[in-house]
Amino acid sequence: MFKSFSHIYIEEEIENHFRTLQILEKFKSSEMIKIKHYKDVFNKRGQDFRIQKLSPKLILAKKKDQYLYPGSDFSPNFDHPQFYYNTLALNCLYDCDYCYLQGMFSSGNIVLFVNWEDFFQSTDEFLKKKGSLYLALSYDTDLLATEAFFPATKAWIEFAKSRPELVLEIRTKSSNYQLLADMKPIPNVILAWTVSPEAISRQIEKKTAPTDSRIQSLKKASEDGWNVRICLDPILREPGWKEAYSDLIKKFRKTLNAEKIMDISVGSFRMNADFLKNMQDLRQDTAVLFYPFQKKNGIVSYSASENTEMIDSIRSLLSDWIEDSKIKLSY
């Protein structure tokens, strides 16, 4: 994966930041290019997301404002009144056909913000003002996928240790649990794995860890005592989806101890209509984006009857394995 970063753009303001230097140690053969501001590269016109995704470049930068964002209606808040996310990174190492990032960003390159302390300070200020916070770390990226050279996940777990009023959700499609395995589990951190049936994952979740590898990471993390969440989200109405998800849940039953799973988030495909239009213009190579979705209030998804069929089918399969109170549904 590291071979992707043949060029690394570095904001002049943080070129000597200790975290910048630590990252650059991992990429000694890359060409370093100084820039004034990350947006000069990331937001410039005339970029081709798909071409850049074949060989993405790395951009190291300093974020200077808005360290917390209200969570999207597209993501479950698990009934927490203060649901927010932050953006330690923009874009993802992986290349899922249905990923909304390709409809939101014009660049396929990856931005990493090195000034974590400013994010920490903003989080503390929020906690002091509001009293509690449910914070999603892997929102516009897959943070654990970058842990080997950008160890933000460990840093945030350390930060959360002394802040029990802060709940962290760290969602991933990686199998990088071994990079966290030496840490002691804490009750206010949730390690969440998005898992898809192998046939679907292999076809449209490119560069992600194999399904079985993700399940093994789930197993190890749950046995070590972490709060572990399984995310069947988005459920995709691909050919043979019923059999594929049935086989996946059979793997869960065979491999995982249901009592050690905190909960399972279940949700069908849903997306901002403008993002999907951008993605359709960009991606003629994948059928998943050209399903006859229905549009309502600027959101595209399957029809109500299709969503109900899928959610009910998955819930029924899960109910034979795990208690209903652990099944969290999103439409």
Tab-separated table of C-alpha atoms in Angstrom:
chain	number	residue	atom	x	y	z
A	1	MET	CA	0.000	0.000	0.000
A	2	PHE	CA	2.878	2.353	0.805
A	3	LYS	CA	4.050	2.165	-2.812
A	4	SER	CA	1.101	4.324	-3.790
A	5	PHE	CA	2.678	7.455	-2.349
A	6	SER	CA	5.316	8.192	-4.985
A	7	HIS	CA	4.911	11.899	-4.218
A	8	ILE	CA	4.197	13.572	-0.896
A	9	TYR	CA	3.028	17.164	-0.733
A	10	ILE	CA	3.908	18.952	2.504
A	11	GLU	CA	2.574	22.259	3.742
A	12	GLU	CA	5.518	24.528	4.543
A	13	GLU	CA	4.063	25.411	7.936
A	14	ILE	CA	4.330	21.835	9.174
A	15	GLU	CA	7.344	20.540	7.234
A	16	ASN	CA	9.363	20.289	10.468
A	17	HIS	CA	6.495	19.134	12.677
A	18	PHE	CA	7.610	16.045	14.584
A	19	ARG	CA	4.674	14.040	13.264
A	20	THR	CA	5.443	15.046	9.691
A	21	LEU	CA	9.009	13.835	10.132
A	22	GLN	CA	7.808	10.537	11.606
A	23	ILE	CA	5.546	9.930	8.614
A	24	LEU	CA	8.256	10.823	6.106
A	25	GLU	CA	10.552	8.248	7.694
A	26	LYS	CA	8.155	5.605	6.308
A	27	PHE	CA	8.454	6.909	2.738
A	28	LYS	CA	12.119	7.676	2.147
A	29	SER	CA	11.924	6.928	-1.570
A	30	SER	CA	8.994	9.286	-2.202
A	31	GLU	CA	9.482	12.665	-3.834
A	32	MET	CA	8.760	15.509	-1.398
A	33	ILE	CA	7.056	18.642	-2.694
A	34	LYS	CA	6.495	21.745	-0.547
A	35	ILE	CA	3.192	23.588	-0.866
A	36	LYS	CA	1.532	26.582	0.780
A	37	HIS	CA	-1.846	24.987	1.485
A	38	TYR	CA	-3.254	21.517	0.983
A	39	LYS	CA	-6.257	22.872	-0.908
A	40	ASP	CA	-3.916	24.135	-3.637
A	41	VAL	CA	-3.421	20.465	-4.539
A	42	PHE	CA	-6.482	18.710	-3.178
A	43	ASN	CA	-9.078	21.182	-4.506
A	44	LYS	CA	-7.534	22.212	-7.793
A	45	ARG	CA	-9.666	21.981	-10.916
A	46	GLY	CA	-9.392	19.426	-13.673
A	47	GLN	CA	-8.498	16.432	-11.515
A	48	ASP	CA	-9.510	12.879	-12.377
A	49	PHE	CA	-10.496	10.996	-9.224
A	50	ARG	CA	-10.318	7.589	-10.901
A	51	ILE	CA	-6.873	8.082	-12.405
A	52	GLN	CA	-5.507	9.456	-9.129
A	53	LYS	CA	-6.983	6.515	-7.272
A	54	LEU	CA	-4.719	4.185	-9.263
A	55	SER	CA	-1.664	5.867	-7.740
A	56	PRO	CA	-2.710	8.266	-4.990
A	57	LYS	CA	-0.385	10.887	-3.591
A	58	LEU	CA	-0.098	11.864	0.062
A	59	ILE	CA	-0.686	15.402	1.330
A	60	LEU	CA	0.477	16.375	4.827
A	61	ALA	CA	-1.256	19.404	6.244
A	62	LYS	CA	-2.422	21.385	9.253
A	63	LYS	CA	-6.128	21.771	9.868
A	64	LYS	CA	-6.867	25.270	11.120
A	65	ASP	CA	-10.551	25.312	11.977
A	66	GLN	CA	-13.680	23.254	12.664
A	67	TYR	CA	-12.286	20.186	14.358
A	68	LEU	CA	-15.745	18.711	15.008
A	69	TYR	CA	-18.719	18.295	12.676
A	70	PRO	CA	-22.290	17.214	13.472
A	71	GLY	CA	-22.901	13.625	12.374
A	72	SER	CA	-24.751	13.029	9.129
A	73	ASP	CA	-28.332	11.791	8.956
A	74	PHE	CA	-26.966	8.967	6.772
A	75	SER	CA	-25.105	7.508	9.757
A	76	PRO	CA	-26.669	5.971	12.874
A	77	ASN	CA	-26.131	7.924	16.100
A	78	PHE	CA	-27.028	4.979	18.374
A	79	ASP	CA	-29.341	7.289	20.338
A	80	HIS	CA	-26.561	9.561	21.528
A	81	PRO	CA	-27.648	13.234	21.684
A	82	GLN	CA	-24.169	14.560	20.891
A	83	PHE	CA	-23.119	12.686	17.729
A	84	TYR	CA	-20.146	14.242	15.928
A	85	TYR	CA	-17.226	13.262	13.746
A	86	ASN	CA	-13.808	14.704	12.998
A	87	THR	CA	-11.587	14.664	9.951
A	88	LEU	CA	-8.074	13.585	10.843
A	89	ALA	CA	-7.785	12.486	7.217
A	90	LEU	CA	-9.588	13.118	3.941
A	91	ASN	CA	-10.081	10.212	1.552
A	92	CYS	CA	-9.324	6.554	2.020
A	93	LEU	CA	-6.713	3.970	1.073
A	94	TYR	CA	-9.483	1.679	-0.079
A	95	ASP	CA	-11.507	1.951	-3.291
A	96	CYS	CA	-15.085	0.793	-2.734
A	97	ASP	CA	-17.301	1.258	-5.779
A	98	TYR	CA	-20.132	2.700	-3.685
A	99	CYS	CA	-18.027	5.063	-1.536
A	100	TYR	CA	-19.579	8.530	-1.284
A	101	LEU	CA	-16.145	10.161	-1.055
A	102	GLN	CA	-15.735	9.905	-4.823
A	103	GLY	CA	-18.907	11.944	-5.179
A	104	MET	CA	-17.834	14.515	-2.593
A	105	PHE	CA	-14.148	15.091	-3.392
A	106	SER	CA	-12.643	15.964	-6.758
A	107	SER	CA	-9.297	14.447	-5.772
A	108	GLY	CA	-8.349	10.826	-5.206
A	109	ASN	CA	-5.297	11.840	-3.171
A	110	ILE	CA	-5.175	11.500	0.614
A	111	VAL	CA	-4.802	14.338	3.114
A	112	LEU	CA	-3.444	13.646	6.601
A	113	PHE	CA	-3.655	16.368	9.243
A	114	VAL	CA	-0.712	16.172	11.634
A	115	ASN	CA	-1.863	18.659	14.313
A	116	TRP	CA	-3.769	16.163	16.449
A	117	GLU	CA	-3.317	18.298	19.553
A	118	ASP	CA	-5.665	20.931	18.123
A	119	PHE	CA	-8.290	18.224	17.606
A	120	PHE	CA	-7.769	17.062	21.189
A	121	GLN	CA	-8.136	20.593	22.540
A	122	SER	CA	-11.327	21.202	20.575
A	123	THR	CA	-12.749	17.922	21.878
A	124	ASP	CA	-11.936	18.878	25.467
A	125	GLU	CA	-13.615	22.249	24.966
A	126	PHE	CA	-16.721	20.517	23.637
A	127	LEU	CA	-16.801	18.102	26.574
A	128	LYS	CA	-16.449	20.965	29.029
A	129	LYS	CA	-19.370	22.773	27.402
A	130	LYS	CA	-21.707	19.871	26.580
A	131	GLY	CA	-20.694	17.208	29.088
A	132	SER	CA	-20.530	14.241	26.725
A	133	LEU	CA	-19.680	13.360	23.138
A	134	TYR	CA	-20.115	10.394	20.790
A	135	LEU	CA	-17.290	10.846	18.286
A	136	ALA	CA	-16.830	8.900	15.047
A	137	LEU	CA	-13.162	8.898	14.033
A	138	SER	CA	-13.287	7.033	10.729
A	139	TYR	CA	-15.811	9.082	8.798
A	140	ASP	CA	-14.175	10.531	5.680
A	141	THR	CA	-11.460	7.877	5.747
A	142	ASP	CA	-10.552	4.477	7.198
A	143	LEU	CA	-8.264	5.517	10.006
A	144	LEU	CA	-7.143	2.079	11.136
A	145	ALA	CA	-6.041	1.311	7.566
A	146	THR	CA	-3.384	4.039	7.904
A	147	GLU	CA	-2.280	3.120	11.429
A	148	ALA	CA	1.118	1.713	10.394
A	149	PHE	CA	2.333	5.155	9.303
A	150	PHE	CA	-0.298	7.472	10.826
A	151	PRO	CA	-0.975	6.038	14.312
A	152	ALA	CA	-3.902	8.296	15.158
A	153	THR	CA	-6.129	5.466	16.354
A	154	LYS	CA	-3.799	4.589	19.213
A	155	ALA	CA	-3.383	8.250	20.102
A	156	TRP	CA	-7.133	8.782	20.352
A	157	ILE	CA	-7.609	5.669	22.462
A	158	GLU	CA	-4.947	7.003	24.839
A	159	PHE	CA	-6.737	10.357	24.861
A	160	ALA	CA	-10.080	8.697	25.676
A	161	LYS	CA	-8.666	6.774	28.650
A	162	SER	CA	-8.983	9.745	30.993
A	163	ARG	CA	-12.235	11.029	29.465
A	164	PRO	CA	-15.011	8.516	30.211
A	165	GLU	CA	-17.625	10.993	28.982
A	166	LEU	CA	-16.119	10.678	25.477
A	167	VAL	CA	-17.266	7.666	23.452
A	168	LEU	CA	-15.167	6.830	20.398
A	169	GLU	CA	-16.320	4.710	17.465
A	170	ILE	CA	-13.485	3.553	15.197
A	171	ARG	CA	-14.916	1.946	12.069
A	172	THR	CA	-12.814	0.029	9.552
A	173	LYS	CA	-12.676	-2.467	6.693
A	174	SER	CA	-9.101	-3.377	7.540
A	175	SER	CA	-7.661	-6.355	9.379
A	176	ASN	CA	-5.201	-4.196	11.318
A	177	TYR	CA	-6.349	-5.096	14.800
A	178	GLN	CA	-2.870	-6.437	15.559
A	179	LEU	CA	-1.663	-2.815	15.614
A	180	LEU	CA	-3.928	-2.200	18.632
A	181	ALA	CA	-3.652	-5.599	20.280
A	182	ASP	CA	-1.087	-4.423	22.855
A	183	MET	CA	-3.507	-1.828	24.241
A	184	LYS	CA	-5.779	-2.437	27.221
A	185	PRO	CA	-9.478	-2.245	26.260
A	186	ILE	CA	-11.423	0.661	27.718
A	187	PRO	CA	-15.221	0.829	27.996
A	188	ASN	CA	-15.698	4.072	26.058
A	189	VAL	CA	-14.070	2.877	22.824
A	190	ILE	CA	-15.955	0.879	20.194
A	191	LEU	CA	-14.053	-0.990	17.498
A	192	ALA	CA	-16.430	-1.393	14.568
A	193	TRP	CA	-15.893	-3.535	11.499
A	194	THR	CA	-17.917	-3.070	8.327
A	195	VAL	CA	-18.323	-6.572	6.918
A	196	SER	CA	-19.777	-7.620	3.567
A	197	PRO	CA	-20.206	-11.064	2.029
A	198	GLU	CA	-16.975	-12.183	0.382
A	199	ALA	CA	-18.430	-12.260	-3.148
A	200	ILE	CA	-19.679	-8.683	-2.821
A	201	SER	CA	-16.562	-7.423	-1.056
A	202	ARG	CA	-14.176	-8.954	-3.572
A	203	GLN	CA	-16.043	-7.358	-6.454
A	204	ILE	CA	-16.818	-3.856	-5.212
A	205	GLU	CA	-14.775	-3.199	-2.030
A	206	LYS	CA	-11.413	-3.032	-3.739
A	207	LYS	CA	-8.191	-3.043	-1.695
A	208	THR	CA	-10.059	-3.795	1.559
A	209	ALA	CA	-9.159	-6.719	3.781
A	210	PRO	CA	-10.844	-10.029	2.869
A	211	THR	CA	-14.070	-10.752	4.693
A	212	ASP	CA	-12.575	-13.664	6.648
A	213	SER	CA	-9.668	-11.473	7.787
A	214	ARG	CA	-12.052	-8.834	9.094
A	215	ILE	CA	-14.012	-11.489	10.966
A	216	GLN	CA	-10.805	-12.793	12.525
A	217	SER	CA	-9.950	-9.250	13.670
A	218	LEU	CA	-13.436	-9.001	15.136
A	219	LYS	CA	-12.922	-12.294	16.937
A	220	LYS	CA	-9.577	-11.318	18.430
A	221	ALA	CA	-10.750	-7.877	19.510
A	222	SER	CA	-13.889	-9.266	21.153
A	223	GLU	CA	-11.928	-11.985	22.952
A	224	ASP	CA	-9.484	-9.356	24.212
A	225	GLY	CA	-12.381	-7.508	25.826
A	226	TRP	CA	-13.034	-4.597	23.488
A	227	ASN	CA	-16.506	-3.306	22.744
A	228	VAL	CA	-16.955	-4.655	19.231
A	229	ARG	CA	-19.580	-3.640	16.707
A	230	ILE	CA	-20.406	-5.440	13.461
A	231	CYS	CA	-21.638	-3.116	10.712
A	232	LEU	CA	-23.760	-4.665	7.991
A	233	ASP	CA	-24.088	-1.249	6.446
A	234	PRO	CA	-24.687	-0.720	3.632
A	235	ILE	CA	-26.556	-3.881	2.731
A	236	LEU	CA	-26.336	-4.056	-1.058
A	237	ARG	CA	-29.055	-5.559	-3.213
A	238	GLU	CA	-26.642	-7.387	-5.473
A	239	PRO	CA	-27.575	-10.576	-7.377
A	240	GLY	CA	-27.861	-13.418	-4.884
A	241	TRP	CA	-27.834	-11.068	-1.901
A	242	LYS	CA	-30.067	-13.264	0.269
A	243	GLU	CA	-27.805	-16.295	-0.020
A	244	ALA	CA	-24.668	-14.161	0.319
A	245	TYR	CA	-25.758	-12.526	3.581
A	246	SER	CA	-27.081	-15.822	4.895
A	247	ASP	CA	-23.657	-17.381	4.320
A	248	LEU	CA	-21.982	-14.396	5.989
A	249	ILE	CA	-24.098	-14.695	9.118
A	250	LYS	CA	-23.347	-18.425	9.211
A	251	LYS	CA	-19.662	-17.442	9.338
A	252	PHE	CA	-20.423	-15.155	12.270
A	253	ARG	CA	-22.153	-18.009	14.101
A	254	LYS	CA	-19.249	-20.353	13.440
A	255	THR	CA	-16.459	-17.920	14.355
A	256	LEU	CA	-17.768	-15.369	16.852
A	257	ASN	CA	-19.185	-15.571	20.350
A	258	ALA	CA	-22.467	-13.620	20.241
A	259	GLU	CA	-22.148	-12.744	23.922
A	260	LYS	CA	-18.928	-10.860	23.189
A	261	ILE	CA	-20.468	-8.718	20.419
A	262	MET	CA	-21.711	-5.347	21.664
A	263	ASP	CA	-24.179	-4.805	18.826
A	264	ILE	CA	-24.770	-5.108	15.092
A	265	SER	CA	-25.630	-2.085	12.969
A	266	VAL	CA	-27.829	-2.949	9.983
A	267	GLY	CA	-28.622	-0.454	7.240
A	268	SER	CA	-29.361	-0.431	3.525
A	269	PHE	CA	-27.680	1.684	0.852
A	270	ARG	CA	-28.546	5.398	1.076
A	271	MET	CA	-26.784	8.453	-0.268
A	272	ASN	CA	-27.017	12.136	-1.076
A	273	ALA	CA	-28.505	12.342	-4.576
A	274	ASP	CA	-25.944	14.879	-5.800
A	275	PHE	CA	-23.072	12.665	-4.685
A	276	LEU	CA	-24.558	9.716	-6.540
A	277	LYS	CA	-24.962	11.796	-9.711
A	278	ASN	CA	-21.293	12.800	-9.525
A	279	MET	CA	-20.328	9.174	-9.007
A	280	GLN	CA	-22.411	7.974	-11.945
A	281	ASP	CA	-20.720	10.545	-14.183
A	282	LEU	CA	-17.367	9.261	-12.986
A	283	ARG	CA	-17.996	5.526	-12.799
A	284	GLN	CA	-19.289	3.703	-15.842
A	285	ASP	CA	-17.452	0.568	-14.737
A	286	THR	CA	-19.670	-0.552	-11.862
A	287	ALA	CA	-23.316	-1.600	-11.875
A	288	VAL	CA	-23.872	-0.980	-8.162
A	289	LEU	CA	-24.357	2.761	-8.769
A	290	PHE	CA	-26.908	2.323	-11.555
A	291	TYR	CA	-29.593	0.406	-9.707
A	292	PRO	CA	-33.049	1.994	-10.243
A	293	PHE	CA	-32.931	3.774	-6.890
A	294	GLN	CA	-35.747	5.960	-5.624
A	295	LYS	CA	-35.164	9.580	-4.659
A	296	LYS	CA	-36.857	11.292	-1.748
A	297	ASN	CA	-35.909	14.589	-0.097
A	298	GLY	CA	-32.518	14.596	-1.821
A	299	ILE	CA	-31.682	11.044	-0.720
A	300	VAL	CA	-31.444	8.007	-2.975
A	301	SER	CA	-32.027	4.475	-1.755
A	302	TYR	CA	-33.872	1.324	-2.643
A	303	SER	CA	-37.663	1.444	-2.627
A	304	ALA	CA	-39.421	1.235	0.722
A	305	SER	CA	-40.560	-2.313	0.003
A	306	GLU	CA	-37.062	-3.396	-1.049
A	307	ASN	CA	-35.507	-1.821	2.046
A	308	THR	CA	-38.070	-3.498	4.281
A	309	GLU	CA	-37.464	-6.871	2.630
A	310	MET	CA	-33.699	-6.594	3.052
A	311	ILE	CA	-33.710	-5.319	6.624
A	312	ASP	CA	-36.307	-7.860	7.735
A	313	SER	CA	-34.414	-10.691	6.070
A	314	ILE	CA	-31.117	-9.757	7.734
A	315	ARG	CA	-32.773	-9.179	11.097
A	316	SER	CA	-34.435	-12.588	10.941
A	317	LEU	CA	-31.124	-14.292	10.188
A	318	LEU	CA	-29.378	-12.435	13.001
A	319	SER	CA	-32.170	-13.137	15.520
A	320	ASP	CA	-31.371	-16.827	15.346
A	321	TRP	CA	-27.850	-16.009	16.574
A	322	ILE	CA	-27.846	-12.840	18.669
A	323	GLU	CA	-30.410	-11.218	20.953
A	324	ASP	CA	-32.729	-8.708	19.295
A	325	SER	CA	-31.711	-5.845	21.591
A	326	LYS	CA	-28.252	-5.910	20.002
A	327	ILE	CA	-29.582	-5.422	16.461
A	328	LYS	CA	-29.613	-1.710	15.578
A	329	LEU	CA	-31.496	-0.819	12.393
A	330	SER	CA	-31.043	2.136	10.028
A	331	TYR	CA	-33.226	2.855	7.006
